[in-house]
Short mmCIF file of C-alpha atoms in Angstrom, two decimals:
data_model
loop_
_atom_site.label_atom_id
_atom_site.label_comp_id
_atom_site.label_asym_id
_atom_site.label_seq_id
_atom_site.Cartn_x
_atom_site.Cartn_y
_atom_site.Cartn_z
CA UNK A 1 0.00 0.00 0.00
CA UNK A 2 1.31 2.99 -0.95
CA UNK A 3 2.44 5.72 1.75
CA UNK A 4 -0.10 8.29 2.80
CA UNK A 5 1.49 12.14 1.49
CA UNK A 6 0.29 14.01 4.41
CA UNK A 7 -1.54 17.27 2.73
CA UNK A 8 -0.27 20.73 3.61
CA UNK A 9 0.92 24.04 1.90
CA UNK A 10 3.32 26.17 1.56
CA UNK A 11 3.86 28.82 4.64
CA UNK A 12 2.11 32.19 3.36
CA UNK A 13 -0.10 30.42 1.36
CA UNK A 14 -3.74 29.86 1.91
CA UNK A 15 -6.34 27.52 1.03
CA UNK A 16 -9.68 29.45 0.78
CA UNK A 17 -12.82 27.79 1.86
CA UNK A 18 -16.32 28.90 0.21
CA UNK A 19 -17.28 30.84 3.03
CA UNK A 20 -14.14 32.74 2.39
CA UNK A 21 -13.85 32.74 -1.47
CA UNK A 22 -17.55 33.42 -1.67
CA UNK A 23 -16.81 37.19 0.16
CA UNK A 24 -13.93 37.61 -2.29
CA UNK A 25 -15.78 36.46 -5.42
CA UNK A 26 -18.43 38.75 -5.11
CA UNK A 27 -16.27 41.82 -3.97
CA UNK A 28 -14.02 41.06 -7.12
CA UNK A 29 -17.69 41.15 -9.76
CA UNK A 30 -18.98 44.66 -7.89
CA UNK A 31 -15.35 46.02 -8.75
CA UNK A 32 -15.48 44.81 -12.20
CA UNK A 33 -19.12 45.94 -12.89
CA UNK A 34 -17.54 49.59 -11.91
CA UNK A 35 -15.02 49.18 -13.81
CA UNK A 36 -17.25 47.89 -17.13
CA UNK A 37 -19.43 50.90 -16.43
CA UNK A 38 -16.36 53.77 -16.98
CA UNK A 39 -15.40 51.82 -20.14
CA UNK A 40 -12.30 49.77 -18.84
CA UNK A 41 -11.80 46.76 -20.70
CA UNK A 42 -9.90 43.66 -18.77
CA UNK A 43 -6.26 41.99 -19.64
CA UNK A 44 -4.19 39.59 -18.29
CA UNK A 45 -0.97 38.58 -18.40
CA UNK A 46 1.32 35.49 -17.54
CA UNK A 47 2.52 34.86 -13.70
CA UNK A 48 6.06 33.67 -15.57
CA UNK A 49 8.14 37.22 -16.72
CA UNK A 50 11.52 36.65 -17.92
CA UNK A 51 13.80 38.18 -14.79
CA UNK A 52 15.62 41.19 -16.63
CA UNK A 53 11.51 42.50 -17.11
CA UNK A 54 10.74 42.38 -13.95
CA UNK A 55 13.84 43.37 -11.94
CA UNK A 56 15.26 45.65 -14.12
CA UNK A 57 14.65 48.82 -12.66
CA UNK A 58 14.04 47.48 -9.19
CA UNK A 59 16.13 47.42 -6.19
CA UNK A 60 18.37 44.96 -4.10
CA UNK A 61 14.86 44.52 -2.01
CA UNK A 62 12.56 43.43 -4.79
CA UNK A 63 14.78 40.85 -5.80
CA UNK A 64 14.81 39.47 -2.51
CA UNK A 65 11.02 38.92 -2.27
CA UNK A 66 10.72 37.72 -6.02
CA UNK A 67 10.61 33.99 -6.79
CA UNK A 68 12.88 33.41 -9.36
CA UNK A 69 14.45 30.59 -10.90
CA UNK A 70 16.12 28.82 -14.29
CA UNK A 71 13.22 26.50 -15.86
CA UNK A 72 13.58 23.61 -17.76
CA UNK A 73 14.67 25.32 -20.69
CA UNK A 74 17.56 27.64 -18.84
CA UNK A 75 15.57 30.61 -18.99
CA UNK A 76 16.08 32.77 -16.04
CA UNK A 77 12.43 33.47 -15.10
CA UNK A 78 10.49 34.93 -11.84
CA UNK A 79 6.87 34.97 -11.29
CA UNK A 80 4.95 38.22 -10.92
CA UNK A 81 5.30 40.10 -7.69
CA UNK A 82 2.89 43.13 -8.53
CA UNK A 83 0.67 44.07 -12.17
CA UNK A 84 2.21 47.07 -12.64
CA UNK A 85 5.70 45.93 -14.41
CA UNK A 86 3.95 43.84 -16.30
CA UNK A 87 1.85 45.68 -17.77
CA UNK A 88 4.47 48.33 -18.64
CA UNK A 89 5.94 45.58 -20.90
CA UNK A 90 2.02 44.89 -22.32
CA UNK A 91 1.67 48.06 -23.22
CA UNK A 92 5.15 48.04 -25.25
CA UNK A 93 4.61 44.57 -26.64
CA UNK A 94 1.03 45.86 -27.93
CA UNK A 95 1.38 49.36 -28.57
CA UNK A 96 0.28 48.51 -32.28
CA UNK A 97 -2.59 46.56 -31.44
CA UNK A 98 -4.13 48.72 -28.85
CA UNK A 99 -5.32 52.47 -28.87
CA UNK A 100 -5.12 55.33 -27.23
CA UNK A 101 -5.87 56.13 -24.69
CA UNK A 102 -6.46 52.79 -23.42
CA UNK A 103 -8.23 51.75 -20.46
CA UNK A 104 -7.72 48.15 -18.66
CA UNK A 105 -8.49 46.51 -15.40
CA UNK A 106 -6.39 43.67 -14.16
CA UNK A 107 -7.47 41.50 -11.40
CA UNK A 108 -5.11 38.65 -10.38
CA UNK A 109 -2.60 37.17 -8.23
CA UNK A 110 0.80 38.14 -7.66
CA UNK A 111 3.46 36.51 -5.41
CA UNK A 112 6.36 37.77 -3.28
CA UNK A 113 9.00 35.52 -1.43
CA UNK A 114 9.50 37.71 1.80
CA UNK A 115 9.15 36.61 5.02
CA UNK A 116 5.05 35.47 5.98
CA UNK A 117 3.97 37.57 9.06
CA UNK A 118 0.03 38.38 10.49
CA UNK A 119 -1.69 39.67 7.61
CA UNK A 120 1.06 39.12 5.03
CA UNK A 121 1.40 36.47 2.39
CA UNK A 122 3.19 35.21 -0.08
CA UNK A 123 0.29 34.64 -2.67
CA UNK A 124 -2.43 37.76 -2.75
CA UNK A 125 -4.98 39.18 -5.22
CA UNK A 126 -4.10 42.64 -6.66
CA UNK A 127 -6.36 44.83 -8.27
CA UNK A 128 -5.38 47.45 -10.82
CA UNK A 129 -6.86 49.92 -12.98
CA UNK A 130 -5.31 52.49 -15.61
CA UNK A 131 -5.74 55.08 -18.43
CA UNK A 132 -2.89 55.34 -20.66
CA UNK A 133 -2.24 57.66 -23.25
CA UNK A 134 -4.26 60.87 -22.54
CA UNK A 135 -2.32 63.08 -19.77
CA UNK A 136 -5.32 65.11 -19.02
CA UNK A 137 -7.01 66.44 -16.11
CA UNK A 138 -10.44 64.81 -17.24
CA UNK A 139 -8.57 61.04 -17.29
CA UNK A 140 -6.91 62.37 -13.24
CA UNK A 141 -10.78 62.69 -12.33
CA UNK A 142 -11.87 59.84 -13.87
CA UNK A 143 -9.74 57.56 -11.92
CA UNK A 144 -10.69 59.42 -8.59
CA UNK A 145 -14.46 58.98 -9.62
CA UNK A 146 -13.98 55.50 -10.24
CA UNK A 147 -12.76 55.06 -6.59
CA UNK A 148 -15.38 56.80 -5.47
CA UNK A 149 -18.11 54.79 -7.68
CA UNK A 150 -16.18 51.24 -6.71
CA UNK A 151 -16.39 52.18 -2.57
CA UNK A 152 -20.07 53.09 -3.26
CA UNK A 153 -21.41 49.90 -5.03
CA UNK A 154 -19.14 48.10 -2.77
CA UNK A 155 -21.67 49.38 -0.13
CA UNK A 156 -19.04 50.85 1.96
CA UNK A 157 -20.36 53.79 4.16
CA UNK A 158 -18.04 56.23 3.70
CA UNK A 159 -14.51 57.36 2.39
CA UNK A 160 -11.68 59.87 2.22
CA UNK A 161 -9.11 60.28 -0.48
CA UNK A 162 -6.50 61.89 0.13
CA UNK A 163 -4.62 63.82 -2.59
CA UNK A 164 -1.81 65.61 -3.37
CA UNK A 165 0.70 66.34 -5.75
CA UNK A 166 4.33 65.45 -6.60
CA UNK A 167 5.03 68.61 -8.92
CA UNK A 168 3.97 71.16 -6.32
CA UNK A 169 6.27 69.56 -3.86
CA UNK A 170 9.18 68.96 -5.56
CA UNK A 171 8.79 72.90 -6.46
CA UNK A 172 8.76 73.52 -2.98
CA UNK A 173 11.71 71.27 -2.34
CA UNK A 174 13.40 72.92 -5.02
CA UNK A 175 13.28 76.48 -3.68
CA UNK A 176 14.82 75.19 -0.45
CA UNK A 177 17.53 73.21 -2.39
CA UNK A 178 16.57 70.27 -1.69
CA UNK A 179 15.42 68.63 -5.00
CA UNK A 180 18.73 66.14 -4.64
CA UNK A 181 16.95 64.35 -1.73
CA UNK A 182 13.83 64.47 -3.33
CA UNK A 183 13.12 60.75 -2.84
CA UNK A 184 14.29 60.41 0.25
CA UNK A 185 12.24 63.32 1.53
CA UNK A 186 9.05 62.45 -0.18
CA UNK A 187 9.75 58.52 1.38
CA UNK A 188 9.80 60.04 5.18
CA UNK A 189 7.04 62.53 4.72
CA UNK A 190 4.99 59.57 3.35
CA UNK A 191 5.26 58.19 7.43
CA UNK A 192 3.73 61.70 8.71
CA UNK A 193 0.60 60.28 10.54
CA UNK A 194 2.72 56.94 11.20
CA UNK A 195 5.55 58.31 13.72
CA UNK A 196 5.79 61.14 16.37
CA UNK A 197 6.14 64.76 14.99
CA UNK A 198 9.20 64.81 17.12
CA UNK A 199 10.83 61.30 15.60
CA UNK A 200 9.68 63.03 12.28
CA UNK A 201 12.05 65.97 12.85
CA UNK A 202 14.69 64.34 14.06
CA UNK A 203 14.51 62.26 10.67
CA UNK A 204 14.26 65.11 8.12
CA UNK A 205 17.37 66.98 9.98
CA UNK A 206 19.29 64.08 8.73
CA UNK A 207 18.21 64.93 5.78
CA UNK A 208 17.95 68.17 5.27
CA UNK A 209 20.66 69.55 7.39
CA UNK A 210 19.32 72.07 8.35
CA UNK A 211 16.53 72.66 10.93
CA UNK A 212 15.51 75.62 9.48
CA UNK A 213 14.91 73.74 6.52
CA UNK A 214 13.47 70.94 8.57
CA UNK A 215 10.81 73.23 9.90
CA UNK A 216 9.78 74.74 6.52
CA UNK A 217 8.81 71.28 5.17
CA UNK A 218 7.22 70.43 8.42
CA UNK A 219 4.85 73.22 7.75
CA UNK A 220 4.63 72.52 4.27
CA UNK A 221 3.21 69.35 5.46
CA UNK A 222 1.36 69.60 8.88
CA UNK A 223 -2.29 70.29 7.71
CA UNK A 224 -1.97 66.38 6.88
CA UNK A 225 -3.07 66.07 10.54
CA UNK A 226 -6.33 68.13 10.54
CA UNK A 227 -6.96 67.75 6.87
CA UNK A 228 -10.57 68.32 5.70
CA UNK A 229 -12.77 68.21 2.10
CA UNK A 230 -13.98 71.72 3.23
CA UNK A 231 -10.17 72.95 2.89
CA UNK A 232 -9.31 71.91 -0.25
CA UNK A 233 -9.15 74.92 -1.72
CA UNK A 234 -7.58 76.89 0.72
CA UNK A 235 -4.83 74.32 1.09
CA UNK A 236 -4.26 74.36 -2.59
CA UNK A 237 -3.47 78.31 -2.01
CA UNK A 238 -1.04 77.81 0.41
CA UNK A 239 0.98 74.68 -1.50
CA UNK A 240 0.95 77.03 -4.91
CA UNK A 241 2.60 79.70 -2.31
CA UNK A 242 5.04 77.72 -0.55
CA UNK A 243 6.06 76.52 -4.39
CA UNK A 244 6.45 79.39 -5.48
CA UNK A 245 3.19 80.72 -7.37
CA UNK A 246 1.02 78.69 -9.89
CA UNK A 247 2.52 76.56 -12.43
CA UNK A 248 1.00 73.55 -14.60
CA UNK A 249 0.67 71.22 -11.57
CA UNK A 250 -1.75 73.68 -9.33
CA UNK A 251 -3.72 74.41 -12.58
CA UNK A 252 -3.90 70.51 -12.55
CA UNK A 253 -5.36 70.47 -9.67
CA UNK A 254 -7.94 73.02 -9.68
CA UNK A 255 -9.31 71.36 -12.60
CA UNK A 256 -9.50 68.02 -11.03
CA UNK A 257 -11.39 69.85 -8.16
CA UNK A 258 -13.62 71.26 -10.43
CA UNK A 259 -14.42 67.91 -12.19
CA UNK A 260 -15.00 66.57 -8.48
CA UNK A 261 -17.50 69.09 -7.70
CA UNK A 262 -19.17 68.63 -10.65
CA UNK A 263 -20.59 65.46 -9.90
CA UNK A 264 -20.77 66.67 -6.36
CA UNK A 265 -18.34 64.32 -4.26
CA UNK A 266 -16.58 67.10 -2.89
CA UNK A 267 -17.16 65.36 0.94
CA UNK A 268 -14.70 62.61 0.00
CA UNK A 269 -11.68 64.31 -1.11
CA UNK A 270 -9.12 66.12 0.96
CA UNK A 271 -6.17 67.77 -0.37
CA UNK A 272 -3.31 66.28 2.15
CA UNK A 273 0.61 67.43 1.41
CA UNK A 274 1.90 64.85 3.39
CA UNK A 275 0.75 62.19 0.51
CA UNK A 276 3.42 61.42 -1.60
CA UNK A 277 3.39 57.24 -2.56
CA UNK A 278 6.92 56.60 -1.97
CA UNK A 279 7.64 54.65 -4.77
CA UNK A 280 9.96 57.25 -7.56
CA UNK A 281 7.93 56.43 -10.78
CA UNK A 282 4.92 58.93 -9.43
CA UNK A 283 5.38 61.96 -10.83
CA UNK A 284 2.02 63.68 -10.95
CA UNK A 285 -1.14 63.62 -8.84
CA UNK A 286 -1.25 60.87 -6.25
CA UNK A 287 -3.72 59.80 -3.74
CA UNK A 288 -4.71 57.73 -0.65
CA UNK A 289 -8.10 56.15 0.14
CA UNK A 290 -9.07 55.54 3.82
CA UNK A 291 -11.79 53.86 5.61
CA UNK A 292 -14.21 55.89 7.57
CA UNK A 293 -15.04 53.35 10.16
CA UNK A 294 -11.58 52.20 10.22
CA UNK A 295 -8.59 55.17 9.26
CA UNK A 296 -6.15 52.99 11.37
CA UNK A 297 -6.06 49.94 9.04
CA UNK A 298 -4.37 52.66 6.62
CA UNK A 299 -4.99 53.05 2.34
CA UNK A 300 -6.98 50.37 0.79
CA UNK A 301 -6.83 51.98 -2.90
CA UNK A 302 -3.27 54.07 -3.93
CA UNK A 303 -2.08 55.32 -6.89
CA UNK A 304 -1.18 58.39 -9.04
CA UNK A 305 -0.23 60.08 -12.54
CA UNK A 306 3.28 58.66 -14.12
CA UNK A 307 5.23 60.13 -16.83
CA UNK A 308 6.57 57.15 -18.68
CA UNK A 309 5.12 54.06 -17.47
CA UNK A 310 7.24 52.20 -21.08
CA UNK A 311 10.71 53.96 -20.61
CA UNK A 312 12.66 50.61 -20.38
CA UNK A 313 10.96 48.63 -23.07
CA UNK A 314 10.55 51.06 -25.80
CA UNK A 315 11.26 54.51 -27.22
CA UNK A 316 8.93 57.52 -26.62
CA UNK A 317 7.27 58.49 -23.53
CA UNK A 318 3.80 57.35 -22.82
CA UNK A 319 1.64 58.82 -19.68
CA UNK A 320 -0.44 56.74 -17.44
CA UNK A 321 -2.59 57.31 -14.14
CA UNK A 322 -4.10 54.68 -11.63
CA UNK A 323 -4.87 52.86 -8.99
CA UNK A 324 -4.78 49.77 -6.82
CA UNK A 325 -6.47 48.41 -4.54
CA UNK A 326 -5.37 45.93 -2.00
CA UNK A 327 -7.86 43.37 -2.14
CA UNK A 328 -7.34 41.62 1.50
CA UNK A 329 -6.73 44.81 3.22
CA UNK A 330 -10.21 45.77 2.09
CA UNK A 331 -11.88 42.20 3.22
CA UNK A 332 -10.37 42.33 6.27
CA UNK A 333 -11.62 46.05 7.06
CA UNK A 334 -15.23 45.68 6.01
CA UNK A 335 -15.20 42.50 8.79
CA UNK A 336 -14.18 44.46 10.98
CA UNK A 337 -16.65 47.22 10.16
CA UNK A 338 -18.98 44.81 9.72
CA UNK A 339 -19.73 45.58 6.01
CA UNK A 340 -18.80 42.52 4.87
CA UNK A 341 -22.29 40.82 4.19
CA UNK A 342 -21.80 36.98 4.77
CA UNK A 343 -22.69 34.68 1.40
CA UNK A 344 -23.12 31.17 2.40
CA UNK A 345 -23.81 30.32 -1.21
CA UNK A 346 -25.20 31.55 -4.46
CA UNK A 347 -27.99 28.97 -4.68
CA UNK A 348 -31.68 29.98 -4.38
CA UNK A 349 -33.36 27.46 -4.81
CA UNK A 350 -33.16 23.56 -4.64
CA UNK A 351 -35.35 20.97 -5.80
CA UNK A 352 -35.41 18.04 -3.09
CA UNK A 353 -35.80 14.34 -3.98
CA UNK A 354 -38.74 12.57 -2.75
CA UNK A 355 -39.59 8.90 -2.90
CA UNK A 356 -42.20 9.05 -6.04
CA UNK A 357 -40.55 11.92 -8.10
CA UNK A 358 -38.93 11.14 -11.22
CA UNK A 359 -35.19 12.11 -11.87
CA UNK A 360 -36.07 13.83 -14.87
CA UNK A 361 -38.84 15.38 -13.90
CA UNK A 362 -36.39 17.39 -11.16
CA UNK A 363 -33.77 18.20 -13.50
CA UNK A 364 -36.77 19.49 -15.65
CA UNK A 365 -38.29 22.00 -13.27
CA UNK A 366 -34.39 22.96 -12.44
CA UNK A 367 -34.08 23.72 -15.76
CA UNK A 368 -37.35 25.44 -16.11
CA UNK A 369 -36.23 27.88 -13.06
CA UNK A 370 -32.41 28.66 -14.23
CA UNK A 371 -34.03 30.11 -17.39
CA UNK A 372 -36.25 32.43 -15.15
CA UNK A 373 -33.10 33.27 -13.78
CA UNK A 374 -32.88 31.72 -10.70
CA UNK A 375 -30.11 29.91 -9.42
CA UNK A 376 -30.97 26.72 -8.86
CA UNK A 377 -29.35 23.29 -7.79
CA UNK A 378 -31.02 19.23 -7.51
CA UNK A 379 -30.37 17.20 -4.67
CA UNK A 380 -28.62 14.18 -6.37
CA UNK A 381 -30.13 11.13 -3.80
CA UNK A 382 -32.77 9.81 -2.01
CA UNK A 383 -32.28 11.01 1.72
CA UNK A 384 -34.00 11.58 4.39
CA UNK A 385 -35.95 14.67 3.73
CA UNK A 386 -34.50 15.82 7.42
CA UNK A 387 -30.90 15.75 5.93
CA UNK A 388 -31.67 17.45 3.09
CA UNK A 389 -33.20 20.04 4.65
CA UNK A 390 -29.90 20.03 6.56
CA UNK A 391 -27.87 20.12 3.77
CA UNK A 392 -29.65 22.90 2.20
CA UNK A 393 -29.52 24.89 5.49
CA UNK A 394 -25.68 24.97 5.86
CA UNK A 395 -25.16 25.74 2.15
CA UNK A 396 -27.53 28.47 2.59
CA UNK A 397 -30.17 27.88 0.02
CA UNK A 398 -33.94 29.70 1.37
CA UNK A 399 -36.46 27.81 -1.03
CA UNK A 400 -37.01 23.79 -1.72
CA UNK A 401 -38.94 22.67 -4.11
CA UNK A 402 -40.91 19.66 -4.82
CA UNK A 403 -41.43 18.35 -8.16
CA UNK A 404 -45.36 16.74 -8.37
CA UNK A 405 -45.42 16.18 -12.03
CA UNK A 406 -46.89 17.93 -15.17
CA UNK A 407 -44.73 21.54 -14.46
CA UNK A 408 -46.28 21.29 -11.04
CA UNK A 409 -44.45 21.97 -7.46
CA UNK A 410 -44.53 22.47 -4.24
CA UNK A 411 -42.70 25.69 -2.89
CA UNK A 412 -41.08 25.99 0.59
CA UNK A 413 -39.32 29.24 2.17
CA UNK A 414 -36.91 26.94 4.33
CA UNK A 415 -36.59 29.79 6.86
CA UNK A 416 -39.90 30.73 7.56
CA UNK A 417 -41.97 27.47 6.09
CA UNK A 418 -44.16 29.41 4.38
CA UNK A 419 -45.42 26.80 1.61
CA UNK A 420 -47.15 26.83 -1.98
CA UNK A 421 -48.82 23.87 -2.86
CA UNK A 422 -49.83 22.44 -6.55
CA UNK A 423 -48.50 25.62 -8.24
CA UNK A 424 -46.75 25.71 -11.77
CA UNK A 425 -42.95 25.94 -11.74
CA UNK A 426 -43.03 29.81 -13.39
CA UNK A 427 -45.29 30.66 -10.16
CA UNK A 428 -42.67 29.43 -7.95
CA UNK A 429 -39.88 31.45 -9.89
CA UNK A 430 -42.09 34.54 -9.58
CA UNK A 431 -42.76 34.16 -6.14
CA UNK A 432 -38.54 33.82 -5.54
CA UNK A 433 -37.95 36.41 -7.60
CA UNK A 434 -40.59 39.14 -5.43
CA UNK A 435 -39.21 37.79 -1.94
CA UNK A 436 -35.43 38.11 -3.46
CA UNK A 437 -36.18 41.55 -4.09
#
């Protein structure tokens, strides 16, 4: 007798059960109906990247969390560890096949080899979104609207996005010259509402050199801590100031504003200095989206403009803006918020087996109700009818049916045990369909 493999997986890795996939799968088809509705069309591309694409422009710490190895062939390949590389080299490979602008979603796993921790895994979901090709103001909005649109159908109660800049600032920075340390200074003031003011200063003075200096970008910064969507414009005033006057990137903004009030979402957006995305291929507009209900699990959707998304893969510049959002961030704030609506199953319906019935005359009046639109399963066995009503209980299904013959049923709300006797199979779909909505 062969030896028993004991099963297990990988550490960081997860098996999802259906009461977990269920919450997923149905967060993942609100997002993409959002997404269908602003006229972004899907792509995907394989988990399996030759190294030099992925890691070229990254640092020594990417290539530490990447998986990469020689397959069969000798190729030295690494799987995916975020959708944004890739589709840089999409958008290269294809750039006579698709137009411009062009608009995509991409919804699909990516994997990272660092070390698994609480919350943290080596296998995740990552959602993107992106115009590019059009470096407008109108596709900025559109991207912020989305968010806005995907957090409403999503059903989640409220939102703030933060926005900002990385023109403006690096103006700023500039007149205090400091554009050298740019990155470095935009990385620390990214950690504004995540360390002390004081362990704040002491950081930038390392930087800087200067505690004069120090002080200026402090206040360039501090309204990040008392930031509000009734201040947006003021705060723009003060950012063109300490930059120097008005320029392309302020005149960005104002027009994004005036897009957002417009379709009159002003209440979600705050204009925050302090939000800068640390990573150095931002170079426009870039924003944070928190939780209400729940600030402290920090940004669930990030993003921003960038200037030349194709730079290592082809000749000429082409503009992009967009988004992510992190997919089990999200799931695990709206359970905690307790927005998370639990799904046992998707079935609505399910037609029982009874001692006299026929087989096909079950399968018939399932197929009779999956056409009205209902979803719809058969028990496959004669069992108890205790056990199936069990069964259907745990898999969350509200009506059972009885086939009687002829197109004829009996209907049961399983919850309440409200019944219909001797009524046609359409009844019973119509009768579902009013109590569903």
């Amino acid at each position: 007798m062969p030896q028993i493999i004991q099963p297990r997986i990988l550490k960081g890795f997860r098996d999802f059960l259906p009461e977990q996939e269920i919450p997923r799968a149905v967060l993942i088809e609100k997002l993409t109906k959002t997404f269908r509705g602003f006229g972004f069309v899907p792509i995907d591309t394989p988990a399996l990247e030759y190294s030099e694409i992925l890691l070229r422009k990254s640092g020594g710490e990417t290539e530490k969390q990447v998986f990469r190895f020689n397959d069969n062939g000798g190729r030295d390949v690494a799987l995916r560890f975020d959708l944004t590389v890739p589709f840089a080299r999409f958008v290269a490979e294809h750039k006579d096949e698709i137009y411009f602008p062009f608009k995509r979603y991409h919804i699909a796993k990516v994997w990272r080899g660092e070390k698994p921790q609480a919350g943290r895994y080596r296998e995740f979901i990552q959602c993107d979104f992106d115009t590019v090709g059009a470096d407008t103001s109108g596709s900025d909005f559109e991207i912020l609207s989305m968010i806005k649109a995907a957090f409403d159908e999503i059903g989640v109660p409220g939102i703030t996005v933060k926005i900002s800049h990385r023109g403006v600032f690096n103006r700023f920075l500039e007149r205090l010259s400091l554009l050298d340390k740019s990155e470095e200074i935009l990385r620390l003031t990214d950690k504004v509402l995540k360390i002390s003011r004081e362990e704040l200063e002491t950081q930038m003075d390392g930087l800087t050199n200067s505690n004069e200096k120090t002080k200026a970008v402090l206040s360039y910064i501090e309204s990040a801590r008392s930031a509000s969507p009734k201040d947006f414009e003021k705060t723009l005033e003060k950012m063109e100031e300490a930059a120097g006057g008005p320029a392309s990137d302020t005149k960005r903004l104002r027009e994004i504003y005036e897009c957002i009030k417009a379709e009159g979402i002003q209440d979600s957006f705050v204009l925050d200095p302090s939000i800068t995305r640390g990573l150095d291929y931002y170079t426009g507009i870039v924003y944070e989206t928190f939780l209400n209900e729940l600030p402290s699990i920090g940004s669930v959707c990030s993003g921003g403009r960038y200037d030349n998304l194709t730079g290592l893969y082809m000749k000429g510049e082409i503009s992009g803006v967009g988004a992510s959002i992190g997919l089990d961030r999200l799931i695990a704030a709206l359970e905690q918020t307790g927005n998370n609506k639990k799904t046992p199953g998707f079935t609505e319906a399910v037609v029982f087996c009874s001692e006299n019935d026929k087989t096909s005359d079950r399968y018939k009046v399932a197929g009779i109700l999956r056409k009205k639109n209902i979803c719809c399963e058969v028990f496959p066995e004669q069992k108890k009818q205790g056990f199936q009503y069990t069964w259907a209980e745990k898999k969350g299904i509200p009506w059972g049916i009885f086939s009687i013959g002829e197109s004829k049923c009996i209907l049961k709300n399983l919850g309440t045990r409200e019944t219909f006797e001797n009524i046609t199979v359409e009844e019973a779909a119509e009768i579902i369909g009013k109590k569903r909505n």
